[in-house]
PDB file of C-alpha atoms in Angstrom:
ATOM      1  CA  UNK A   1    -128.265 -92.714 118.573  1.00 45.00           C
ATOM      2  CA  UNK A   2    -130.055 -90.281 115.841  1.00 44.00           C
ATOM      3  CA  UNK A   3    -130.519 -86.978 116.531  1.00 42.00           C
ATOM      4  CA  UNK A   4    -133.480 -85.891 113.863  1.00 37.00           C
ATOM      5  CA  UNK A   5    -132.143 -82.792 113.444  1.00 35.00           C
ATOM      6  CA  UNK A   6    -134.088 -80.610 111.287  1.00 33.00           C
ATOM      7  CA  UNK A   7    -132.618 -80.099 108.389  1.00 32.00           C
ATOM      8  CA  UNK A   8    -133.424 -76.135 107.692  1.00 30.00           C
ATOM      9  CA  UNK A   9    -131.717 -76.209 111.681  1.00 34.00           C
ATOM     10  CA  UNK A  10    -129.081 -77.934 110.527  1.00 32.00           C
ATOM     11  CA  UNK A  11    -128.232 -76.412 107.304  1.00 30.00           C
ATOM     12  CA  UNK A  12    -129.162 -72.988 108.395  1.00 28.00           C
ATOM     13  CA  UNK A  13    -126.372 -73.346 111.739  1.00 27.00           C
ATOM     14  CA  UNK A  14    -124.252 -76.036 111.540  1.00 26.00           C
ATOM     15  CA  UNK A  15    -122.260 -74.647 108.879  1.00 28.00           C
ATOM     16  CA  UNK A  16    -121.987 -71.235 109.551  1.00 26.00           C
ATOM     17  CA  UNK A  17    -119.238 -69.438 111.621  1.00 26.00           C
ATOM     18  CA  UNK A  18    -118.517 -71.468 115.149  1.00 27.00           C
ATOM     19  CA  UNK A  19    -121.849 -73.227 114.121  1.00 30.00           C
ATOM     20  CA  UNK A  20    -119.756 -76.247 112.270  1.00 30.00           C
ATOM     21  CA  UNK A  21    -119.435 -77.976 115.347  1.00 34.00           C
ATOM     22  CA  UNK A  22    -122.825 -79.777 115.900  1.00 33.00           C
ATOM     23  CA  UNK A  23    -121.871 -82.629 118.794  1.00 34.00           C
ATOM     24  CA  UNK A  24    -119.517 -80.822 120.681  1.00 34.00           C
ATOM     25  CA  UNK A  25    -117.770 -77.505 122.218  1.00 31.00           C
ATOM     26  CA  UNK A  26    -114.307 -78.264 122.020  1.00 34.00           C
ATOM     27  CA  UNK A  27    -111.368 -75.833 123.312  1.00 34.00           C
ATOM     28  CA  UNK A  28    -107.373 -76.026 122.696  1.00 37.00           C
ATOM     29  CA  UNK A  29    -105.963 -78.186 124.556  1.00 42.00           C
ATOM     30  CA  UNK A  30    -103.944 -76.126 127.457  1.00 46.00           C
ATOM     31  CA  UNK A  31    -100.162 -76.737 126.878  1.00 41.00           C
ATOM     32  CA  UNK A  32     -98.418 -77.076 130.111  1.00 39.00           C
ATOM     33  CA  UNK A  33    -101.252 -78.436 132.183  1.00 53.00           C
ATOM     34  CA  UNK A  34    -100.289 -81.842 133.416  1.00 66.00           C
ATOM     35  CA  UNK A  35    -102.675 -84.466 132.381  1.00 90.00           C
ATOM     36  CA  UNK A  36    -102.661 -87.525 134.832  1.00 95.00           C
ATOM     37  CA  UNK A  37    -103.464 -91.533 133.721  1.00 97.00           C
ATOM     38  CA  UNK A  38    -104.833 -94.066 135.128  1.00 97.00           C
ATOM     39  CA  UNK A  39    -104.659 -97.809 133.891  1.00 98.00           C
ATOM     40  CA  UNK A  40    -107.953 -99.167 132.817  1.00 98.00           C
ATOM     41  CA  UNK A  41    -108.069-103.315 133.546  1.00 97.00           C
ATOM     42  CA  UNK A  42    -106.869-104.042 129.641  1.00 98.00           C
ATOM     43  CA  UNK A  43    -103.796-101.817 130.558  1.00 98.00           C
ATOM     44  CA  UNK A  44    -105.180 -99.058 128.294  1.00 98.00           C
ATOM     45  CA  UNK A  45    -103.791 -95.279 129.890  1.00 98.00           C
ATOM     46  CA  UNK A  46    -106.973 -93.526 130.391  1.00 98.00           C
ATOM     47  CA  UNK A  47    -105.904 -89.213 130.943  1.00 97.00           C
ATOM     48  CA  UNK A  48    -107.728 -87.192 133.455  1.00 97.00           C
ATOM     49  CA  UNK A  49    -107.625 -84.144 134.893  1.00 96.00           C
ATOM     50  CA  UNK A  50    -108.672 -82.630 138.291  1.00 96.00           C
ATOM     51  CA  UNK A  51    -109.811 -79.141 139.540  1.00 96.00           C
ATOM     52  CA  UNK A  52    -111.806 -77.736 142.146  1.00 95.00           C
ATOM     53  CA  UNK A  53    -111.624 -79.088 145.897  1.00 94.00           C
ATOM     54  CA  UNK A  54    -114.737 -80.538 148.112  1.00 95.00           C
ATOM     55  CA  UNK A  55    -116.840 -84.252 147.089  1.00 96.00           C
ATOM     56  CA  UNK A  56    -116.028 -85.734 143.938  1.00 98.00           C
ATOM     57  CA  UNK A  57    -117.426 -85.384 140.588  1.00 98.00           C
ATOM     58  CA  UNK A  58    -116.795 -87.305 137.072  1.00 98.00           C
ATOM     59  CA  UNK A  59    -118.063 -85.567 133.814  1.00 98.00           C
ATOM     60  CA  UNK A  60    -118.663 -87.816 131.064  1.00 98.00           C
ATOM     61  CA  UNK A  61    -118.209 -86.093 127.671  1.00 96.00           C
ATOM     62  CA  UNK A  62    -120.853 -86.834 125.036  1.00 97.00           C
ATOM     63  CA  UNK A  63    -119.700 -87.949 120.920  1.00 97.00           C
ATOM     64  CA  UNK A  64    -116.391 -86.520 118.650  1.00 97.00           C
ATOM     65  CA  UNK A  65    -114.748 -84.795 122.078  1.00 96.00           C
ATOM     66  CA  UNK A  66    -111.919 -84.523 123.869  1.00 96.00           C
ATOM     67  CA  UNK A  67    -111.647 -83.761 128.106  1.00 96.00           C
ATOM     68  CA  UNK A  68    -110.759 -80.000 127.839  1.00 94.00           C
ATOM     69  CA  UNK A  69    -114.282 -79.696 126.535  1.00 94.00           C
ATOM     70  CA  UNK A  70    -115.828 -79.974 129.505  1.00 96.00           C
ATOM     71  CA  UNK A  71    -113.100 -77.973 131.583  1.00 96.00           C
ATOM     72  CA  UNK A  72    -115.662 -74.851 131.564  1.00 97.00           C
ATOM     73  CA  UNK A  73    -118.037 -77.102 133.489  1.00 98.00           C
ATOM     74  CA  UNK A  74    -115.536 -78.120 135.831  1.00 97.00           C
ATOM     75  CA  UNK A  75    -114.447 -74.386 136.588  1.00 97.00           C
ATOM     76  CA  UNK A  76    -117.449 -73.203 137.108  1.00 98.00           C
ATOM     77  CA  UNK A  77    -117.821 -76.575 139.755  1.00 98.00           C
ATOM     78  CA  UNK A  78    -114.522 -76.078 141.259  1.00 96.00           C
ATOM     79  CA  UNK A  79    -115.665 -74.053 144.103  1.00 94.00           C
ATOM     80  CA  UNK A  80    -117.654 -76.664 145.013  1.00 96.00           C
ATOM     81  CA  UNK A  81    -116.727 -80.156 143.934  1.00 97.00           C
ATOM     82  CA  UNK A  82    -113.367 -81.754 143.242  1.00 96.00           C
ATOM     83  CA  UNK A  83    -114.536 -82.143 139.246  1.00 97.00           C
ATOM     84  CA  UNK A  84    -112.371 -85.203 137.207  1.00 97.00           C
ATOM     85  CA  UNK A  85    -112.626 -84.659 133.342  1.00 98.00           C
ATOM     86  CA  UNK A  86    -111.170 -87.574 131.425  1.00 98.00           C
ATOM     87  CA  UNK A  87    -110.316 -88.338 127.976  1.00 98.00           C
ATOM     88  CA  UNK A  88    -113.395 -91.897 127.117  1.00 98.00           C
ATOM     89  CA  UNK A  89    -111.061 -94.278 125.250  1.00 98.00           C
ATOM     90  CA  UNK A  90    -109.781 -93.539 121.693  1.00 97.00           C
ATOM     91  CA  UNK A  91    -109.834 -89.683 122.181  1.00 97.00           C
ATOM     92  CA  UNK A  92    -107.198 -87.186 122.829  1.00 95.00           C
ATOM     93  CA  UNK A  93    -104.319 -88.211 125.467  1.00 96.00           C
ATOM     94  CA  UNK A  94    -106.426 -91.761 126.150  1.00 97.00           C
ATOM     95  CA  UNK A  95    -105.463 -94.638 123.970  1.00 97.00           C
ATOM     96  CA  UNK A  96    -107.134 -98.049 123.062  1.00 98.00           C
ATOM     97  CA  UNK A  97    -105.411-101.138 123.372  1.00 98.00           C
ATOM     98  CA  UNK A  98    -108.944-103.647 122.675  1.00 97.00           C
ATOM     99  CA  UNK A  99    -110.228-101.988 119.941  1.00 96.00           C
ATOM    100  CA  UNK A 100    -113.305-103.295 118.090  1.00 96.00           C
ATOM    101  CA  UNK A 101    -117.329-103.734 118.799  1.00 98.00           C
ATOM    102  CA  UNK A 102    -117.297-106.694 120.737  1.00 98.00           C
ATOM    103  CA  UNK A 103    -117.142-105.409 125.068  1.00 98.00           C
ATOM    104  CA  UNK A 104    -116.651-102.169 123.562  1.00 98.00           C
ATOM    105  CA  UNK A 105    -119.573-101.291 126.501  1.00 98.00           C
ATOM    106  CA  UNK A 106    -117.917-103.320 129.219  1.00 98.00           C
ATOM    107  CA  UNK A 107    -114.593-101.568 128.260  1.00 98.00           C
ATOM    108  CA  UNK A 108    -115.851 -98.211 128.513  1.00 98.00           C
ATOM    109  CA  UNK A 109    -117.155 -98.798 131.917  1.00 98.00           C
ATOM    110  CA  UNK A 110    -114.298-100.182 133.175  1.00 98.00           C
ATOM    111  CA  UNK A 111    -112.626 -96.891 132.179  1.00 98.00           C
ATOM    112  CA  UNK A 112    -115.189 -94.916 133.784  1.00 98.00           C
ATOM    113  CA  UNK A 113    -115.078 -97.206 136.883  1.00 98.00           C
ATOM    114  CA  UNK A 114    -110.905 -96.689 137.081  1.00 98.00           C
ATOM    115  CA  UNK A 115    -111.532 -93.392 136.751  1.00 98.00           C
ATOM    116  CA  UNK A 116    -113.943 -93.096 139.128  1.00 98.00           C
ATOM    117  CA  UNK A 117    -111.833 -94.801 142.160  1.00 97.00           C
ATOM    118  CA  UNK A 118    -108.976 -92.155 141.555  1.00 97.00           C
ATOM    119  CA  UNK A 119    -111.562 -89.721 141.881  1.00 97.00           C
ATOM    120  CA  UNK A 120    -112.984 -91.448 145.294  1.00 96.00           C
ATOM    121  CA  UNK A 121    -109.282 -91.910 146.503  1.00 94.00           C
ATOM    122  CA  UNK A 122    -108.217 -88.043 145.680  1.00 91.00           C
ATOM    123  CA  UNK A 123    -111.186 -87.338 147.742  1.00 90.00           C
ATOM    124  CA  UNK A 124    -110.426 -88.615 150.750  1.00 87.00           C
ATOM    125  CA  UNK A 125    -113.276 -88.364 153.653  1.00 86.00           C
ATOM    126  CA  UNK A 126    -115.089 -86.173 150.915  1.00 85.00           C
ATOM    127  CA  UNK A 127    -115.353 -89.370 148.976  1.00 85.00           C
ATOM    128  CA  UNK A 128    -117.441 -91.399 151.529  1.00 89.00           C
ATOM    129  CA  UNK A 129    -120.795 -91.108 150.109  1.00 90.00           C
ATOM    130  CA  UNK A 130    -119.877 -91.996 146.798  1.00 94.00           C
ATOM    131  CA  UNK A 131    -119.462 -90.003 143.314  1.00 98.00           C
ATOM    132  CA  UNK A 132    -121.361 -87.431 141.454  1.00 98.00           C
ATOM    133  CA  UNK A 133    -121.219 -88.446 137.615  1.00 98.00           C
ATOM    134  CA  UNK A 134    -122.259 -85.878 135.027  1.00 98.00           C
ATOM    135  CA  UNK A 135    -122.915 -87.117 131.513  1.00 98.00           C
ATOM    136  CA  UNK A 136    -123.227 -84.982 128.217  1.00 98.00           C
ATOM    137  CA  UNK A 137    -124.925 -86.299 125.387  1.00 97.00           C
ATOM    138  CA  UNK A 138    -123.961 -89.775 124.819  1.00 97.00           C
ATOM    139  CA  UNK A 139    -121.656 -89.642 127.874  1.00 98.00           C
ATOM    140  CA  UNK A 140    -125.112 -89.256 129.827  1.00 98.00           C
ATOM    141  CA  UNK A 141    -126.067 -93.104 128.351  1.00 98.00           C
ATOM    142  CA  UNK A 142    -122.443 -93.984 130.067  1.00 98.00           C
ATOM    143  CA  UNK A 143    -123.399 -92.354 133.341  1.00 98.00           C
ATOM    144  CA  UNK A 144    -126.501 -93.851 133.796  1.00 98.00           C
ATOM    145  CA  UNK A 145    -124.802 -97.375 132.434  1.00 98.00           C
ATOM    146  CA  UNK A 146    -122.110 -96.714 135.596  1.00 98.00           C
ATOM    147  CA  UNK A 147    -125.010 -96.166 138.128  1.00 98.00           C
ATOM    148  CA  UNK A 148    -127.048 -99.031 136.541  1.00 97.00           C
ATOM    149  CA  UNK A 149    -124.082-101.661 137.041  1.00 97.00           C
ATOM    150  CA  UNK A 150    -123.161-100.771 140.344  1.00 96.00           C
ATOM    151  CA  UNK A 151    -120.345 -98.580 140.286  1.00 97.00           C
ATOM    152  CA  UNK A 152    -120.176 -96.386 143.564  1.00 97.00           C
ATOM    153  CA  UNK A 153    -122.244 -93.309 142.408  1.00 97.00           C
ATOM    154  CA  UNK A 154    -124.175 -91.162 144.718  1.00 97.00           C
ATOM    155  CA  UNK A 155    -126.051 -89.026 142.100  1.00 97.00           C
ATOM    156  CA  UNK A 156    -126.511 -88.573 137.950  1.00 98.00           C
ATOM    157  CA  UNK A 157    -126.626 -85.862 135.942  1.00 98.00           C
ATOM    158  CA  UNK A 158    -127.470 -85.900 132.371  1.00 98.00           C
ATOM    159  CA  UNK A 159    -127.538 -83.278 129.777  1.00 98.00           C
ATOM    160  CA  UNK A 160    -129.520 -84.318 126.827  1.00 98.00           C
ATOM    161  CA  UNK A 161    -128.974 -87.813 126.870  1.00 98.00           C
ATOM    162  CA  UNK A 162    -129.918 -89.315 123.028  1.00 97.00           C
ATOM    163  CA  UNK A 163    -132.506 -91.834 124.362  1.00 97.00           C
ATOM    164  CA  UNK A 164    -135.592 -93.251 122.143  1.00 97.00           C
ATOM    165  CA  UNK A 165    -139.011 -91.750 123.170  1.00 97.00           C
ATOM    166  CA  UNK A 166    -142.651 -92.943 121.633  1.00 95.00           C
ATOM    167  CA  UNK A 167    -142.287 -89.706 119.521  1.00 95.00           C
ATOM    168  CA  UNK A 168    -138.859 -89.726 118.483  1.00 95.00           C
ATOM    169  CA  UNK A 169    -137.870 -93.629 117.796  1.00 92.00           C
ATOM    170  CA  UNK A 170    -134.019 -93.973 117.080  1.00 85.00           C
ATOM    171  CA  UNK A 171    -133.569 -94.436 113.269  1.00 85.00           C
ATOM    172  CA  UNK A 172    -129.382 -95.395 113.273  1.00 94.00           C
ATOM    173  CA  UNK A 173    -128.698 -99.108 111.159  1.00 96.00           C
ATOM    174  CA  UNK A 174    -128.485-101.715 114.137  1.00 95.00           C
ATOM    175  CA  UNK A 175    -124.946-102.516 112.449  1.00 98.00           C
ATOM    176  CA  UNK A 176    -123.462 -99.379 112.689  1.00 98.00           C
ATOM    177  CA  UNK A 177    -120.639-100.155 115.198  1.00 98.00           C
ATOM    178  CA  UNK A 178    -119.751-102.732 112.865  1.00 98.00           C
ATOM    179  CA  UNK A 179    -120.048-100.514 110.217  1.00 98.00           C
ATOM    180  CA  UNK A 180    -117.913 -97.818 111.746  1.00 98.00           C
ATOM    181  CA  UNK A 181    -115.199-100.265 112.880  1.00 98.00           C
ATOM    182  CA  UNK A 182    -115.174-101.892 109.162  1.00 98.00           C
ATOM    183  CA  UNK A 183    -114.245 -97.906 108.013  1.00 98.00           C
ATOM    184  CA  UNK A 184    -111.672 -97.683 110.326  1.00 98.00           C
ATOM    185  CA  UNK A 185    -110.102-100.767 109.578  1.00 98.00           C
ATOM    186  CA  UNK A 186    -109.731 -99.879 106.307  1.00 98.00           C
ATOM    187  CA  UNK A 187    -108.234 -96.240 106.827  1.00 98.00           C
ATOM    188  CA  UNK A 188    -111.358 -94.755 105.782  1.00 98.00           C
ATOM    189  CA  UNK A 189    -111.528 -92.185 109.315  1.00 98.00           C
ATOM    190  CA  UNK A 190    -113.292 -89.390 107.526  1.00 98.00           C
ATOM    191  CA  UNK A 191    -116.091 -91.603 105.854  1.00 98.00           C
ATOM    192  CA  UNK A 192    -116.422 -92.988 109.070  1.00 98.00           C
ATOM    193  CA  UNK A 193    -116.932 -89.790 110.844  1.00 98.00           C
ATOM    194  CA  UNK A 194    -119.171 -88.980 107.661  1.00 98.00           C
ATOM    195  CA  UNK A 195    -121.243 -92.184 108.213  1.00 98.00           C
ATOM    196  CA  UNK A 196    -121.343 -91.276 112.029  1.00 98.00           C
ATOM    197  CA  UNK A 197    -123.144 -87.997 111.148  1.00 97.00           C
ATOM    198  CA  UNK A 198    -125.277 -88.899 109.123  1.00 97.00           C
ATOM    199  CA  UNK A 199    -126.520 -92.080 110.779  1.00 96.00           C
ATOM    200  CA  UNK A 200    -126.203 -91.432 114.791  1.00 95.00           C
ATOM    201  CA  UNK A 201    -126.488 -87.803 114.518  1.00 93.00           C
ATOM    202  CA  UNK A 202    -128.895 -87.197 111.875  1.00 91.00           C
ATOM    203  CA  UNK A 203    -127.163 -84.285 109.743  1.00 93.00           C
ATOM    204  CA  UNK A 204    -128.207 -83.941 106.249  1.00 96.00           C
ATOM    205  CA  UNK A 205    -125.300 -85.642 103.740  1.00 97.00           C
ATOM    206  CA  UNK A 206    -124.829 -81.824 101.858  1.00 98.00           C
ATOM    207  CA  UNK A 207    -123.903 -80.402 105.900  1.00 97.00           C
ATOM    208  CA  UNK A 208    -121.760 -83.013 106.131  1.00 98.00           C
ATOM    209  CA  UNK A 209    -119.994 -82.679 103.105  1.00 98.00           C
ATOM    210  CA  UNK A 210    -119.490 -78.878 103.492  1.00 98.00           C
ATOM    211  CA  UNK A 211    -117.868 -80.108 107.322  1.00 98.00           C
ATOM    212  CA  UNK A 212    -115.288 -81.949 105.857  1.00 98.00           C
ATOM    213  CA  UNK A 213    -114.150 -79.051 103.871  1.00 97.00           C
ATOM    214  CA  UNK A 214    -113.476 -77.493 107.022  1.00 97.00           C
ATOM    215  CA  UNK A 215    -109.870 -77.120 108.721  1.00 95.00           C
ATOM    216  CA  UNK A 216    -111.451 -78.603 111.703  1.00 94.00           C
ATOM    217  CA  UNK A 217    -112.210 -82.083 110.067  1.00 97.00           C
ATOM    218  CA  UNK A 218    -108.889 -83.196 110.649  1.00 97.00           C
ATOM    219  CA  UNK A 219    -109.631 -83.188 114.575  1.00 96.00           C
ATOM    220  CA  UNK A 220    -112.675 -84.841 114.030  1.00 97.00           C
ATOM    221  CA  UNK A 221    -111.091 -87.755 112.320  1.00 98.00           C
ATOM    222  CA  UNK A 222    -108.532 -88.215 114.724  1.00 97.00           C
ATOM    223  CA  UNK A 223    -111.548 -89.307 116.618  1.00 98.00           C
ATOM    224  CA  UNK A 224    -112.975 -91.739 114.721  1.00 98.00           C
ATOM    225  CA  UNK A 225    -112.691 -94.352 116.087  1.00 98.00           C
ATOM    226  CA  UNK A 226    -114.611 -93.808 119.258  1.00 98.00           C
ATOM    227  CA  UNK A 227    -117.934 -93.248 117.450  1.00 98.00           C
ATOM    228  CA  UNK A 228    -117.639 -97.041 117.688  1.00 98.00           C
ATOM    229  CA  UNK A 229    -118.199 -96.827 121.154  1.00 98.00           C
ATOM    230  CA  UNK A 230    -121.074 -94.334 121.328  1.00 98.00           C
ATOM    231  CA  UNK A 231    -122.816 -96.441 119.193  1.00 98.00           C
ATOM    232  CA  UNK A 232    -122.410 -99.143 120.750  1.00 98.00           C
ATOM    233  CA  UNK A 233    -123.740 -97.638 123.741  1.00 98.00           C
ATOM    234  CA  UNK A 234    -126.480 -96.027 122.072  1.00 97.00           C
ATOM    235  CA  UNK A 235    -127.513 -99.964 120.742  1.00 97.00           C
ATOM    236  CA  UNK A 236    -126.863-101.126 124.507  1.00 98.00           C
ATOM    237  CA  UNK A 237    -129.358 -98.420 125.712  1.00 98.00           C
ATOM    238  CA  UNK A 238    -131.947 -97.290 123.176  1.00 97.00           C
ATOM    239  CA  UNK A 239    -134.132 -95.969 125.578  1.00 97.00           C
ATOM    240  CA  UNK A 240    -134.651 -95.038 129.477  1.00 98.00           C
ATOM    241  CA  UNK A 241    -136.171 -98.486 130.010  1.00 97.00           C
ATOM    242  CA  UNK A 242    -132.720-100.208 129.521  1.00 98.00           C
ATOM    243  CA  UNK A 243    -131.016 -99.044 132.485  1.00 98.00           C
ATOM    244  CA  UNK A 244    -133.516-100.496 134.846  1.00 94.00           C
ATOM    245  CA  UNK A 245    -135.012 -99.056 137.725  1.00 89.00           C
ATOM    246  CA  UNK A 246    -131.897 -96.861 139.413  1.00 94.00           C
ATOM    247  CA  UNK A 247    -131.725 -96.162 143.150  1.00 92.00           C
ATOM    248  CA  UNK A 248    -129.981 -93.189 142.569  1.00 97.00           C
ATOM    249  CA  UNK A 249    -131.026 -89.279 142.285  1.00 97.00           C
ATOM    250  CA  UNK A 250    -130.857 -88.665 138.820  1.00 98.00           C
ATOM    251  CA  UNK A 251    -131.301 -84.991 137.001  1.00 98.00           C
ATOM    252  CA  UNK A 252    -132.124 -84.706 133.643  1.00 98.00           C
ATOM    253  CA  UNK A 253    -131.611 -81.602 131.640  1.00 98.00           C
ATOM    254  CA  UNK A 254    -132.068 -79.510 128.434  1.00 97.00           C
ATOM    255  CA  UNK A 255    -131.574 -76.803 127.088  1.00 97.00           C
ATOM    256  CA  UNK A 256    -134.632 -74.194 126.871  1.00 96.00           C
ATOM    257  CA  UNK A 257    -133.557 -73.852 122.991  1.00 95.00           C
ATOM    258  CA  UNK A 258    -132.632 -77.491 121.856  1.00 95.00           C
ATOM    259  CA  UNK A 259    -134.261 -80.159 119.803  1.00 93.00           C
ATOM    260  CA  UNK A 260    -137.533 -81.700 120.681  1.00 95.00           C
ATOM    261  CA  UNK A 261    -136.151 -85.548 120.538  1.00 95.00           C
ATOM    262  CA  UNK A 262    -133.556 -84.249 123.038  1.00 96.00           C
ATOM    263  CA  UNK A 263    -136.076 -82.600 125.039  1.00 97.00           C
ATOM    264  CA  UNK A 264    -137.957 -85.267 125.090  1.00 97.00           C
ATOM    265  CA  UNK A 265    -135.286 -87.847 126.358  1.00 98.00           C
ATOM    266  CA  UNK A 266    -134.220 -85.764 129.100  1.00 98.00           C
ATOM    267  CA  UNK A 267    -138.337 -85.662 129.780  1.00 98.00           C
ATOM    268  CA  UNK A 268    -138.546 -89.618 129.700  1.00 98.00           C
ATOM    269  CA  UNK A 269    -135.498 -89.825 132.020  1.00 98.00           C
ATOM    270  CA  UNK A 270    -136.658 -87.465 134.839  1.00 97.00           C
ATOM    271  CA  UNK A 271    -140.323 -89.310 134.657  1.00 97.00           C
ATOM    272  CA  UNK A 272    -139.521 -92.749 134.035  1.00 97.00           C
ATOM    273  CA  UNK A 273    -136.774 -93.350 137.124  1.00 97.00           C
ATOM    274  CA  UNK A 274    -137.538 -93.412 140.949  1.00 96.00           C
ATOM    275  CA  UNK A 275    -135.640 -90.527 141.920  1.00 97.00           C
ATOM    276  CA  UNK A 276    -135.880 -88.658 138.332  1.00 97.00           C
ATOM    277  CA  UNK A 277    -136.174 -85.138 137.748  1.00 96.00           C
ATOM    278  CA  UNK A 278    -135.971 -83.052 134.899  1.00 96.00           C
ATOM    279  CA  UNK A 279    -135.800 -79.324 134.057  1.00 96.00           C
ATOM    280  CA  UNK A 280    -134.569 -76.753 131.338  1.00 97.00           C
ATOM    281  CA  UNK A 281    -131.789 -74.592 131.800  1.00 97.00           C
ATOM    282  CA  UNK A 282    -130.337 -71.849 129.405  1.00 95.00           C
ATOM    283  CA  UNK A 283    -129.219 -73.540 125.904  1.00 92.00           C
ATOM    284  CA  UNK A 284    -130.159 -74.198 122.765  1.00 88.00           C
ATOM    285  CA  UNK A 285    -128.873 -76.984 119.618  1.00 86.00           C
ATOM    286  CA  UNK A 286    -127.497 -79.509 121.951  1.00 91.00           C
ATOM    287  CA  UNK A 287    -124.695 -76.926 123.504  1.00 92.00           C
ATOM    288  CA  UNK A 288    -123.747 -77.176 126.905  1.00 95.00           C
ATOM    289  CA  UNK A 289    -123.774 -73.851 128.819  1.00 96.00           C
ATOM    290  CA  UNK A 290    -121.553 -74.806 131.527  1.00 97.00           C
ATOM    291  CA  UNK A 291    -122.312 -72.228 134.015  1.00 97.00           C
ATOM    292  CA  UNK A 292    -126.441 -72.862 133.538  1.00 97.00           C
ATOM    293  CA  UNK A 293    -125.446 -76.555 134.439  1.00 98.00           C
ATOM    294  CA  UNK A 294    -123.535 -75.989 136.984  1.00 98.00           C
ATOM    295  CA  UNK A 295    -126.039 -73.752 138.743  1.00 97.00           C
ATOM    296  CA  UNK A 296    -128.322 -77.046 138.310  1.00 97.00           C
ATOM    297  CA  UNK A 297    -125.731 -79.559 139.897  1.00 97.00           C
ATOM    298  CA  UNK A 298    -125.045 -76.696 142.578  1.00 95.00           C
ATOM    299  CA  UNK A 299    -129.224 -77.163 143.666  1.00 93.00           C
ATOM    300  CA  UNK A 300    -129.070 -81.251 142.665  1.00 91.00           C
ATOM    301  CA  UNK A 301    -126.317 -81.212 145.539  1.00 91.00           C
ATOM    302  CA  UNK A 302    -128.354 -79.804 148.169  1.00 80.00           C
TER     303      UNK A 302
END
């Protein structure tokens, strides 16, 4: 799942002010706001939270995040969809009871798919035509996984979706779940979040090393552990190709100002599918501007 970030990019903006935070946007989480669960088939308590009213919607957050960062996304949905964000296994309120590389895919979407028939049943009549699943980053590989194996999905969205292209082959060791997990197992959370950025994301070992001097780190190795899964997703589906030819609408975007690999993928994904479209909206170094993609779901929807 490499990003080849450049490294002047990188070293020039990851590190600098609000810049640290290459793979996600991530907010506080909102004390006092109930968080719901449902059971995912291994008995693992999956958290979600709801806003908005009208057809459902699921955003899938992308690498090292937790569900309150895509609540700006969902508010600026709410007016028009019923938007479910969810904490993926091993983050945040969401815990893991099958840990490990083997089915780590197959366990994912069976959170996804739990999650997604709370969201149909909340729904009610609104529900009847399926779900609308929006995936950042690597949580775009999950979304077009759930639409590729069936799950009850009406439409896709992806933002930037890491996905191979002839130009920009992915580079990340094929072992790296394994690698990852082996970290983990031994306590070693912030070399495995190290390892993770260096070899799925593609930031330079100095950027890294000035991250983890950060007071931020900590929250990024209390997420270690699910890099496991994002690479194993990113193995599972290295390129568009993988996910077979989906009978679904599917919108692919990036930002005007991001990386050429990740303009690229979202390229290949609006191309390369039946009912694929692609187009740029407002953003720049793989950062989500949530009211830009929602005015892009807002026209998908119509």
């Amino acid at each position: 799942m490499r990003h080849p970030f450049r490294q002047e990019r990188a070293g020039g903006r990851l590190c600098s002010h609000h810049g640290s935070r290459p793979y996600r946007s991530r907010l506080p989480r909102e004390e006092g706001t109930p968080v719901d669960h449902v059971t995912s088939p291994d008995g693992t308590a999956i958290a979600y939270r709801s806003v908005g009213e009208g057809p459902p919607a699921v955003v899938v957050n992308g690498a090292l995040s937790e569900h309150s960062s895509a609540l700006p996304l969902a508010q600026a949905l709410a007016g028009d969809l019923r938007v479910t964000v969810y904490d993926r296994r091993s983050r945040g309120h969401s815990g893991d009871l099958s840990p490990g590389v083997a089915g780590a895919v197959e366990r994912e979407l069976a959170d996804l798919a739990a999650v997604v028939e709370t969201a149909l049943g909340e729904a009610g009549d609104d529900g009847k035509s399926g779900v609308t699943v929006i995936g950042s980053s690597s949580g775009g590989l999950l979304a077009l996984a759930a639409a590729a194996t069936g799950l009850p999905v009406a439409r896709v969205v992806v933002f930037e979706p890491p996905l191979a292209t002839p130009g920009f082959p992915l580079s990340a060791p094929p072992d790296l779940p394994e690698q990852l997990h082996g970290l983990i197992g031994e306590g070693r959370r912030g070399d495995a979040v190290a390892l993770f950025l260096t070899s799925a994301v593609g930031l330079p070992a100095a950027v890294v090393a000035q991250m983890r001097q950060l007071p931020d780190w900590a929250e990024r190795e209390a997420l270690a552990a699910s890099t496991v899964y994002d690479t194993a997703l990113s193995r599972r589906y290295p390129e568009v190709a993988a996910f077979g030819p989906l009978d679904v609408p599917v919108l692919a975007l990036h930002g005007e100002g991001t990386w050429p690999m990740l303009r690229a993928s979202a390229v290949a994904v609006g191309q390369a599918l039946p009912r694929g479209q692609h187009r740029a909206v407002a953003g720049a170094d793989h950062r989500l501007d949530p009211h830009a993609v929602a005015a892009a779901v807002r026209e998908h929807l119509t």
